Short mmCIF file of C-alpha atoms in Angstrom, two decimals:
data_model
loop_
_atom_site.label_atom_id
_atom_site.label_comp_id
_atom_site.label_asym_id
_atom_site.label_seq_id
_atom_site.Cartn_x
_atom_site.Cartn_y
_atom_site.Cartn_z
CA MET A 950 -3.67 17.20 -8.42
CA THR A 951 -3.17 17.48 -4.70
CA VAL A 952 -5.95 16.01 -2.61
CA ARG A 953 -7.27 18.50 -0.12
CA VAL A 954 -7.52 17.46 3.48
CA ARG A 955 -10.23 18.89 5.66
CA ALA A 956 -8.86 20.90 8.53
CA ARG A 957 -10.27 20.33 11.97
CA PRO A 958 -12.49 23.14 13.19
CA ALA A 959 -11.01 25.64 15.59
CA GLY A 960 -11.56 24.86 19.18
CA ARG A 961 -11.50 21.09 18.62
CA ARG A 962 -7.81 20.44 19.03
CA GLY A 963 -8.44 18.64 22.25
CA VAL A 964 -7.27 15.27 23.31
CA PRO A 965 -7.82 12.68 20.59
CA GLY A 966 -10.01 9.90 21.76
CA LEU A 967 -12.31 7.51 20.03
CA PRO A 968 -12.09 8.15 16.30
CA ARG A 969 -14.90 10.19 14.81
CA THR A 970 -16.72 7.86 12.47
CA GLY A 971 -19.16 10.20 10.70
CA ARG A 972 -19.83 10.20 7.00
CA ARG A 973 -16.29 9.27 5.94
CA ALA A 974 -16.19 6.16 8.11
CA LEU A 975 -19.68 5.14 7.00
CA LEU A 976 -18.74 5.44 3.33
CA ALA A 977 -15.50 3.57 4.03
CA LEU A 978 -17.51 0.71 5.50
CA LEU A 979 -19.78 0.71 2.45
CA VAL A 980 -16.74 0.59 0.18
CA GLY A 981 -15.34 -2.28 2.21
CA GLY A 982 -18.67 -4.06 2.08
CA LEU A 983 -18.89 -3.82 -1.71
CA SER A 984 -15.30 -4.96 -2.08
CA SER A 985 -15.88 -7.85 0.30
CA GLY A 986 -19.02 -8.89 -1.53
CA GLY A 987 -17.37 -8.81 -4.94
CA ASN A 988 -14.34 -10.80 -3.87
CA LEU A 989 -16.49 -13.28 -1.95
CA LEU A 990 -18.63 -13.81 -5.05
CA LEU A 991 -15.50 -14.38 -7.14
CA ALA A 992 -14.02 -16.85 -4.66
CA VAL A 993 -17.29 -18.75 -4.24
CA THR A 994 -17.74 -19.01 -8.00
CA VAL A 995 -14.21 -20.31 -8.60
CA THR A 996 -14.45 -22.71 -5.66
CA ARG A 997 -17.70 -24.17 -6.98
CA LEU A 998 -16.41 -24.52 -10.55
CA GLU A 999 -12.87 -25.74 -9.89
CA SER A 1000 -11.32 -28.89 -8.49
CA ILE A 1001 -9.44 -28.58 -5.22
CA GLY A 1002 -6.20 -28.24 -7.22
CA GLY A 1003 -7.68 -25.46 -9.33
CA VAL A 1004 -8.79 -23.70 -6.17
CA GLY A 1005 -5.18 -23.86 -5.02
CA GLN A 1006 -3.96 -22.20 -8.23
CA PHE A 1007 -6.60 -19.50 -7.92
CA ALA A 1008 -5.57 -18.90 -4.30
CA LEU A 1009 -1.94 -18.57 -5.38
CA ALA A 1010 -2.79 -15.96 -8.02
CA PHE A 1011 -5.10 -14.01 -5.71
CA SER A 1012 -2.49 -14.01 -2.95
CA PHE A 1013 0.07 -12.54 -5.35
CA TYR A 1014 -2.44 -9.78 -6.14
CA VAL A 1015 -2.79 -9.16 -2.40
CA LEU A 1016 1.00 -9.17 -2.12
CA GLY A 1017 1.44 -6.62 -4.92
CA SER A 1018 -1.28 -4.27 -3.72
CA GLY A 1019 -0.04 -4.60 -0.15
CA LEU A 1020 3.49 -3.72 -1.22
CA VAL A 1021 2.23 -0.57 -2.92
CA ARG A 1022 0.20 0.31 0.15
CA SER A 1023 3.22 -0.12 2.42
CA VAL A 1024 5.72 1.71 0.20
CA VAL A 1025 3.55 4.45 -1.34
CA THR A 1026 -0.02 4.71 -0.05
CA ASP A 1027 0.65 4.78 3.68
CA SER A 1028 3.21 7.58 3.27
CA THR A 1029 0.71 9.62 1.27
CA LEU A 1030 -2.03 9.05 3.84
CA ALA A 1031 0.28 10.10 6.67
CA ALA A 1032 1.47 13.23 4.81
CA GLY A 1033 -2.00 14.20 3.61
CA THR A 1034 -0.70 15.59 0.29
CA GLY A 1035 1.09 14.52 -2.88
CA ALA A 1036 -1.39 11.89 -4.07
CA ALA A 1037 -1.03 12.70 -7.78
CA PRO A 1038 2.76 12.34 -8.15
CA ALA A 1039 2.86 9.37 -5.77
CA ALA A 1040 0.67 7.43 -8.22
CA ARG A 1041 3.70 7.12 -10.50
CA ARG A 1042 5.51 5.08 -7.85
CA ALA A 1043 2.46 2.85 -7.42
CA VAL A 1044 2.34 2.16 -11.17
CA LEU A 1045 6.07 1.45 -11.26
CA LEU A 1046 5.85 -1.13 -8.49
CA GLY A 1047 2.76 -2.70 -10.05
CA THR A 1048 4.41 -2.95 -13.47
CA VAL A 1049 7.59 -4.58 -12.19
CA SER A 1050 5.64 -7.02 -10.02
CA GLY A 1051 3.20 -7.79 -12.83
CA LEU A 1052 5.98 -8.63 -15.28
CA ALA A 1053 7.56 -11.02 -12.79
CA LEU A 1054 4.22 -12.65 -11.99
CA GLY A 1055 3.29 -13.03 -15.66
CA ALA A 1056 6.63 -14.67 -16.43
CA ALA A 1057 6.14 -17.07 -13.52
CA GLY A 1058 2.66 -17.91 -14.79
CA ILE A 1059 3.99 -18.74 -18.26
CA ALA A 1060 6.73 -20.94 -16.80
CA TYR A 1061 4.31 -22.69 -14.45
CA GLY A 1062 1.56 -23.01 -17.05
CA SER A 1063 -1.02 -21.25 -14.88
CA SER A 1064 -3.59 -19.06 -16.61
CA TYR A 1065 -4.52 -17.58 -13.23
CA LEU A 1066 -0.99 -16.28 -12.65
CA VAL A 1067 -0.72 -14.90 -16.19
CA CYS A 1068 -4.00 -12.99 -15.89
CA ALA A 1069 -3.03 -11.61 -12.49
CA GLY A 1070 0.34 -10.46 -13.83
CA LEU A 1071 -1.15 -8.67 -16.83
CA ALA A 1072 -3.75 -6.87 -14.73
CA LEU A 1073 -1.56 -6.10 -11.71
CA PRO A 1074 -0.45 -2.55 -12.71
CA GLY A 1075 -4.07 -1.47 -13.07
CA LEU A 1076 -5.17 -3.37 -9.97
CA VAL A 1077 -2.62 -1.70 -7.68
CA LEU A 1078 -3.56 1.67 -9.18
CA TYR A 1079 -7.20 0.84 -8.41
CA ASP A 1080 -6.37 0.06 -4.78
CA TYR A 1081 -4.24 3.21 -4.52
CA THR A 1082 -6.95 5.55 -5.82
CA LYS A 1083 -9.54 3.90 -3.59
CA ALA A 1084 -7.39 4.19 -0.46
CA ILE A 1085 -6.62 7.87 -1.14
CA ALA A 1086 -10.29 8.65 -1.71
CA VAL A 1087 -11.33 6.89 1.49
CA GLY A 1088 -8.55 8.27 3.67
CA LEU A 1089 -8.10 11.81 2.34
CA GLY A 1090 -10.34 12.69 -0.57
CA ALA A 1091 -13.97 11.99 -1.40
CA PRO A 1092 -15.13 8.56 -0.19
CA ALA A 1093 -18.17 8.79 -2.47
CA GLY A 1094 -15.80 8.46 -5.44
CA ALA A 1095 -14.35 5.28 -3.97
CA LEU A 1096 -17.87 3.96 -3.51
CA ALA A 1097 -18.68 4.63 -7.17
CA GLN A 1098 -15.59 2.86 -8.47
CA GLU A 1099 -16.16 -0.07 -6.12
CA ALA A 1100 -19.75 -0.35 -7.36
CA ALA A 1101 -18.52 -0.46 -10.96
CA TRP A 1102 -16.05 -3.27 -10.21
CA ALA A 1103 -18.69 -5.16 -8.24
CA ALA A 1104 -21.00 -4.98 -11.26
CA VAL A 1105 -18.30 -6.43 -13.53
CA THR A 1106 -17.56 -9.15 -10.99
CA GLY A 1107 -21.24 -9.96 -10.63
CA CYS A 1108 -21.73 -10.37 -14.38
CA ALA A 1109 -18.65 -12.61 -14.64
CA ALA A 1110 -19.74 -14.71 -11.65
CA LEU A 1111 -23.26 -15.17 -13.00
CA ALA A 1112 -21.85 -16.28 -16.34
CA GLY A 1113 -19.69 -18.80 -14.51
CA LEU A 1114 -22.45 -20.11 -12.26
CA PHE A 1115 -24.69 -20.62 -15.32
CA ARG A 1116 -21.80 -22.54 -16.94
CA LEU A 1117 -21.34 -19.98 -19.69
CA LEU A 1118 -17.71 -19.35 -18.67
CA ASP A 1119 -15.04 -21.51 -17.11
CA ALA A 1120 -13.42 -20.42 -13.85
CA PRO A 1121 -10.20 -18.99 -15.42
CA TYR A 1122 -12.27 -16.69 -17.65
CA VAL A 1123 -14.30 -15.52 -14.66
CA PHE A 1124 -11.04 -14.63 -12.93
CA ALA A 1125 -9.74 -12.88 -16.06
CA LEU A 1126 -12.84 -10.69 -16.28
CA TRP A 1127 -12.55 -9.81 -12.59
CA ALA A 1128 -8.86 -8.89 -12.85
CA GLY A 1129 -9.14 -7.09 -16.18
CA GLY A 1130 -12.22 -5.15 -15.10
CA GLY A 1131 -10.59 -3.96 -11.89
CA GLY A 1132 -7.39 -2.95 -13.66
CA PHE A 1133 -9.27 -1.03 -16.35
CA ILE A 1134 -11.38 0.84 -13.78
CA GLY A 1135 -8.25 1.71 -11.80
CA VAL A 1136 -6.57 3.30 -14.82
CA VAL A 1137 -9.70 5.22 -15.83
CA VAL A 1138 -10.26 6.59 -12.32
CA ALA A 1139 -6.62 7.66 -12.01
CA ILE A 1140 -6.72 9.50 -15.34
CA ARG A 1141 -9.99 11.24 -14.49
CA ARG A 1142 -8.48 12.46 -11.21
CA ARG A 1143 -5.42 13.68 -13.14
CA TYR A 1144 -3.03 11.39 -11.34
CA MET A 1145 0.32 10.76 -12.98
CA VAL A 1146 0.09 7.23 -14.40
CA ARG A 1147 3.45 7.01 -16.16
CA PRO A 1148 5.77 4.76 -14.10
CA GLY A 1149 8.44 6.70 -12.24
CA TRP A 1150 10.16 7.31 -8.91
CA ARG A 1151 10.77 10.95 -8.05
CA VAL A 1152 11.32 11.22 -4.32
CA GLY A 1153 14.14 12.22 -1.97
CA ARG A 1154 16.68 9.83 -0.50
CA ALA A 1155 15.32 10.06 3.02
CA GLU A 1156 11.78 9.19 1.96
CA THR A 1157 13.11 6.45 -0.29
CA ARG A 1158 14.97 4.86 2.62
CA VAL A 1159 11.84 4.90 4.76
CA ALA A 1160 9.74 3.49 1.92
CA VAL A 1161 12.25 0.73 1.17
CA GLY A 1162 12.42 -0.11 4.85
CA PHE A 1163 8.70 -0.56 5.20
CA GLY A 1164 8.48 -2.32 1.85
CA ALA A 1165 11.11 -4.79 3.00
CA GLN A 1166 9.23 -5.26 6.25
CA PHE A 1167 6.03 -5.96 4.35
CA LEU A 1168 7.73 -8.52 2.11
CA LEU A 1169 9.32 -10.23 5.09
CA THR A 1170 5.96 -10.61 6.81
CA THR A 1171 3.28 -10.94 4.15
CA GLY A 1172 5.89 -12.19 1.71
CA SER A 1173 6.69 -14.99 4.12
CA ALA A 1174 3.01 -15.92 4.07
CA GLN A 1175 3.21 -16.16 0.28
CA LEU A 1176 6.37 -18.25 0.54
CA ALA A 1177 4.64 -20.50 3.04
CA LEU A 1178 1.76 -21.01 0.60
CA THR A 1179 4.20 -21.93 -2.16
CA ALA A 1180 6.10 -24.27 0.17
CA LEU A 1181 2.83 -25.90 1.21
CA THR A 1182 2.11 -26.64 -2.43
CA ALA A 1183 5.53 -28.25 -2.83
CA PHE A 1184 5.66 -30.27 0.40
CA ALA A 1185 2.01 -30.92 1.35
CA GLY A 1186 0.25 -30.86 -2.01
CA THR A 1187 -2.47 -28.77 -3.58
CA ALA A 1188 -5.15 -30.50 -1.50
CA VAL A 1189 -3.92 -28.78 1.67
CA VAL A 1190 -3.66 -25.40 -0.08
CA GLY A 1191 -7.09 -25.89 -1.60
CA ALA A 1192 -8.66 -26.73 1.76
CA LEU A 1193 -7.13 -23.67 3.41
CA SER A 1194 -8.19 -21.51 0.48
CA ALA A 1195 -11.75 -22.82 0.60
CA GLY A 1196 -11.96 -21.96 4.30
CA ARG A 1197 -10.47 -18.53 3.76
CA THR A 1198 -12.98 -17.87 1.00
CA LEU A 1199 -15.69 -17.52 3.63
CA LEU A 1200 -13.45 -15.22 5.69
CA GLY A 1201 -12.67 -12.98 2.73
CA PRO A 1202 -15.11 -10.26 3.82
CA VAL A 1203 -13.50 -10.17 7.28
CA ASN A 1204 -10.01 -9.70 5.90
CA LEU A 1205 -11.14 -7.03 3.45
CA VAL A 1206 -12.88 -5.12 6.23
CA LEU A 1207 -9.59 -5.24 8.13
CA SER A 1208 -7.83 -3.82 5.08
CA THR A 1209 -10.39 -1.01 4.85
CA ALA A 1210 -10.01 -0.28 8.56
CA ALA A 1211 -6.25 0.01 8.12
CA THR A 1212 -6.86 2.93 5.76
CA LEU A 1213 -8.57 4.79 8.62
CA ILE A 1214 -6.28 3.57 11.42
CA LEU A 1215 -3.11 5.21 10.14
CA PRO A 1216 -4.48 8.78 9.78
CA HIS A 1217 -6.07 8.59 13.25
CA LEU A 1218 -2.79 7.49 14.83
CA ALA A 1219 -0.94 10.21 12.91
CA ARG A 1220 -3.25 12.92 14.32
CA SER A 1221 -2.27 11.99 17.87
CA ARG A 1222 1.47 11.96 17.22
CA ALA A 1223 2.07 15.26 19.01
CA GLU A 1224 0.17 14.15 22.12
CA SER A 1225 1.46 12.49 25.26
CA ARG A 1226 2.24 8.81 25.58
CA ALA A 1227 -0.88 8.16 27.64
CA VAL A 1228 -3.14 9.78 25.06
CA ARG A 1229 -1.57 7.91 22.17
CA THR A 1230 -1.84 4.62 24.03
CA ARG A 1231 -5.53 5.25 24.64
CA VAL A 1232 -6.07 6.05 20.96
CA ALA A 1233 -4.38 2.79 19.91
CA VAL A 1234 -6.35 0.73 22.43
CA ARG A 1235 -9.66 2.30 21.41
CA LEU A 1236 -8.93 1.79 17.73
CA THR A 1237 -8.16 -1.86 18.41
CA ALA A 1238 -11.36 -2.31 20.41
CA LEU A 1239 -13.45 -0.54 17.77
CA VAL A 1240 -12.17 -2.65 14.87
CA ALA A 1241 -12.33 -5.86 16.89
CA ALA A 1242 -15.93 -5.14 17.86
CA GLY A 1243 -16.82 -4.86 14.19
CA VAL A 1244 -14.90 -7.97 13.15
CA LEU A 1245 -15.87 -10.33 15.98
CA PRO A 1246 -19.52 -10.90 14.91
CA MET A 1247 -18.37 -11.67 11.37
CA THR A 1248 -15.74 -14.19 12.44
CA ALA A 1249 -18.20 -15.85 14.83
CA ALA A 1250 -20.82 -16.14 12.09
CA VAL A 1251 -18.34 -17.81 9.75
CA ALA A 1252 -17.03 -20.18 12.43
CA LEU A 1253 -20.58 -21.33 13.25
CA LEU A 1254 -21.83 -21.52 9.67
CA PRO A 1255 -24.47 -24.28 9.19
CA ASP A 1256 -23.66 -27.19 6.88
CA ALA A 1257 -26.50 -26.33 4.52
CA VAL A 1258 -25.20 -22.80 3.93
CA GLY A 1259 -21.61 -23.98 3.59
CA THR A 1260 -22.59 -26.55 0.98
CA VAL A 1261 -24.45 -23.93 -1.04
CA LEU A 1262 -21.42 -21.60 -0.96
CA LEU A 1263 -18.54 -24.04 -1.47
CA GLY A 1264 -20.17 -27.10 -2.99
CA ALA A 1265 -18.19 -30.32 -2.58
CA ASN A 1266 -15.25 -28.42 -1.06
CA TRP A 1267 -17.28 -27.54 2.05
CA ASP A 1268 -16.38 -30.84 3.73
CA LEU A 1269 -12.68 -29.97 3.47
CA ALA A 1270 -13.11 -26.41 4.77
CA ARG A 1271 -15.59 -26.99 7.61
CA SER A 1272 -13.12 -28.27 10.22
CA LEU A 1273 -10.74 -25.33 9.64
CA LEU A 1274 -13.13 -22.42 10.11
CA VAL A 1275 -12.66 -21.84 13.86
CA LEU A 1276 -8.87 -21.76 13.57
CA LEU A 1277 -8.93 -19.52 10.50
CA ALA A 1278 -11.44 -17.19 12.18
CA LEU A 1279 -9.07 -16.81 15.14
CA GLU A 1280 -6.27 -15.96 12.73
CA SER A 1281 -8.36 -13.13 11.27
CA LEU A 1282 -9.35 -11.82 14.70
CA PHE A 1283 -5.76 -11.73 15.95
CA ALA A 1284 -4.85 -9.61 12.93
CA VAL A 1285 -6.58 -6.56 14.46
CA PRO A 1286 -4.02 -5.63 17.17
CA ALA A 1287 -1.22 -6.54 14.78
CA ALA A 1288 -2.57 -4.07 12.20
CA VAL A 1289 -2.81 -1.27 14.78
CA GLY A 1290 0.69 -1.96 16.06
CA PHE A 1291 2.18 -1.97 12.58
CA ALA A 1292 0.39 1.27 11.68
CA GLY A 1293 1.78 2.84 14.85
CA LEU A 1294 5.33 1.91 13.90
CA ARG A 1295 4.69 3.35 10.47
CA VAL A 1296 3.55 6.66 11.96
CA GLU A 1297 6.68 6.72 14.14
CA GLN A 1298 8.85 5.92 11.09
CA ALA A 1299 10.43 3.07 13.05
CA SER A 1300 11.48 1.15 9.95
CA ARG A 1301 14.44 -0.65 11.56
CA ARG A 1302 12.33 -1.92 14.42
CA ALA A 1303 9.63 -3.05 11.99
CA ILE A 1304 12.12 -4.83 9.74
CA LEU A 1305 13.72 -6.67 12.66
CA LEU A 1306 10.35 -7.77 13.97
CA GLY A 1307 9.25 -8.77 10.48
CA VAL A 1308 12.36 -10.89 9.98
CA LEU A 1309 11.80 -12.72 13.26
CA LEU A 1310 8.11 -13.40 12.60
CA GLY A 1311 8.63 -14.22 8.93
CA GLY A 1312 11.42 -16.62 9.78
CA LEU A 1313 9.01 -18.56 11.99
CA ARG A 1314 6.11 -18.70 9.56
CA VAL A 1315 7.43 -20.86 6.75
CA PRO A 1316 8.96 -23.74 8.74
CA VAL A 1317 6.21 -23.83 11.37
CA VAL A 1318 3.33 -23.89 8.87
CA VAL A 1319 5.01 -26.37 6.52
CA VAL A 1320 6.00 -28.78 9.30
CA ALA A 1321 2.52 -28.61 10.83
CA ALA A 1322 0.95 -29.29 7.42
CA VAL A 1323 3.22 -32.25 6.69
CA LEU A 1324 2.56 -33.80 10.11
CA PHE A 1325 -1.12 -32.99 10.63
CA GLY A 1326 -2.48 -31.95 7.24
CA ALA A 1327 -4.70 -28.94 6.66
CA THR A 1328 -5.84 -28.84 10.29
CA GLY A 1329 -2.25 -28.61 11.48
CA ALA A 1330 -1.52 -25.80 9.02
CA ALA A 1331 -4.61 -23.87 10.15
CA GLY A 1332 -3.65 -24.30 13.80
CA ALA A 1333 -0.13 -23.08 13.10
CA LEU A 1334 -1.49 -20.02 11.29
CA ALA A 1335 -3.74 -19.16 14.24
CA ALA A 1336 -0.88 -19.54 16.74
CA LEU A 1337 1.44 -17.41 14.62
CA ALA A 1338 -1.26 -14.74 14.30
CA LEU A 1339 -1.48 -14.55 18.09
CA VAL A 1340 2.29 -14.23 18.38
CA SER A 1341 2.26 -11.49 15.73
CA ALA A 1342 -0.51 -9.59 17.52
CA VAL A 1343 1.45 -9.55 20.78
CA ALA A 1344 4.68 -8.66 19.01
CA TRP A 1345 3.42 -5.76 16.86
CA ALA A 1346 1.16 -4.18 19.46
CA GLY A 1347 3.72 -4.66 22.23
CA SER A 1348 6.52 -3.20 20.12
CA TYR A 1349 4.50 -0.05 19.42
CA LEU A 1350 3.63 0.45 23.09
CA LEU A 1351 7.25 -0.11 24.13
CA LEU A 1352 8.39 2.42 21.54
CA LEU A 1353 5.99 5.01 22.94
CA ARG A 1354 7.29 4.41 26.46
CA HIS A 1355 10.91 4.55 25.32
CA ARG A 1356 10.45 7.88 23.54
CA ALA A 1357 8.46 9.32 26.43
CA THR A 1358 11.25 8.52 28.91
CA HIS A 1359 13.87 10.12 26.65
CA ARG A 1360 11.73 13.21 26.11
CA ALA A 1361 11.06 13.84 29.80
CA PRO A 1362 14.63 14.82 30.85
CA ALA A 1363 14.77 17.39 28.05
CA HIS A 1364 11.57 18.99 29.30
CA ARG A 1365 12.87 19.01 32.86
CA ARG A 1366 16.04 20.86 31.81
CA LEU A 1367 13.87 23.64 30.40
CA ASP A 1368 12.02 24.14 33.68
CA PRO A 1369 13.11 27.17 35.76
CA VAL A 1370 15.46 26.45 38.65
CA PRO A 1371 13.52 26.66 41.94
CA ARG A 1372 14.58 29.35 44.35
CA GLY A 1373 16.62 28.26 47.30
CA GLY A 1374 15.25 28.52 50.83
#
């Protein structure tokens, strides 16, 4: 089934400016809110039930889920959102990537003896399909459908979390219900929408090269963050990873709102692709300001969270997370211009530029974070993450703006050659 895209009414093809929020954006925010609430409830439950080492294992498994779903978004979902069609056959590529990643993650969990990793690996194909169907519904289809599926997963998560908080289930079983419930809902929704759920890869060479390029870029950037987390476990211990994870638990809603906003950012940038450089720059700046204005109050509230509330949410782990919140909040805030810049490069299909930038930034992340953690503990690691987020924001946003200027200067001479030759005096 091809998802229909609403055409803009005649007479409104003017200069793109501030994105029209309307009903779609409102429903997207509701979807993001439900998703944020469910994942926050899961993280709070596991953090309260587990030791700091168990929190580290949970964070490792959850980050691999984020890595797998992010890879599918970069390779498959973003291309579908930019094209506006082909959602049904593209689902096969999402399932293929999720299956391969899930098998690798499950094998790693068995070797490592981590029930969290095994559960995440088994559920990953369904989880990435869930994220794919939700993103398509929010960006192109019917956001109300995404809201319904998010409400169903939130209900499953709520029941599992309540069972855990009342000591009826241990933390790994709470995580298993969350992952299995999300994967099952993803498969059911895809089948009901008549998406192709058999793994496969039917796409041309040109599109494959672009997809592989952006997938490699994603792995080099977000993958380097995963590698840094694994290296932190090896060199600094699970206590540092657990402290960072406990702090990031409270910032989970912020990061999920950013992920939801990214679904809307890319189509808005794509609509302005035919406009002038000045117009496209204004669109990017306004998108950045709009998302930042929504994220800033949330990050400030987390950074200034009272001790009483923090203790209720994180239990004994609050003391470890409290000193890291300001630095981790800055990291989340700096992610806004980076997300807009990356989406802009995706719209421009500048895969080589994105890969080069991703290699440079990813090469910095692992050694800087690990060295800072070894020398200064969790506070040093959090400070390094905030500094690297600022560097990434400048790099991604600046690269997109420079690309617009470069293409504008190369386009101008061609237009001038088409102008009529002025008459001589």
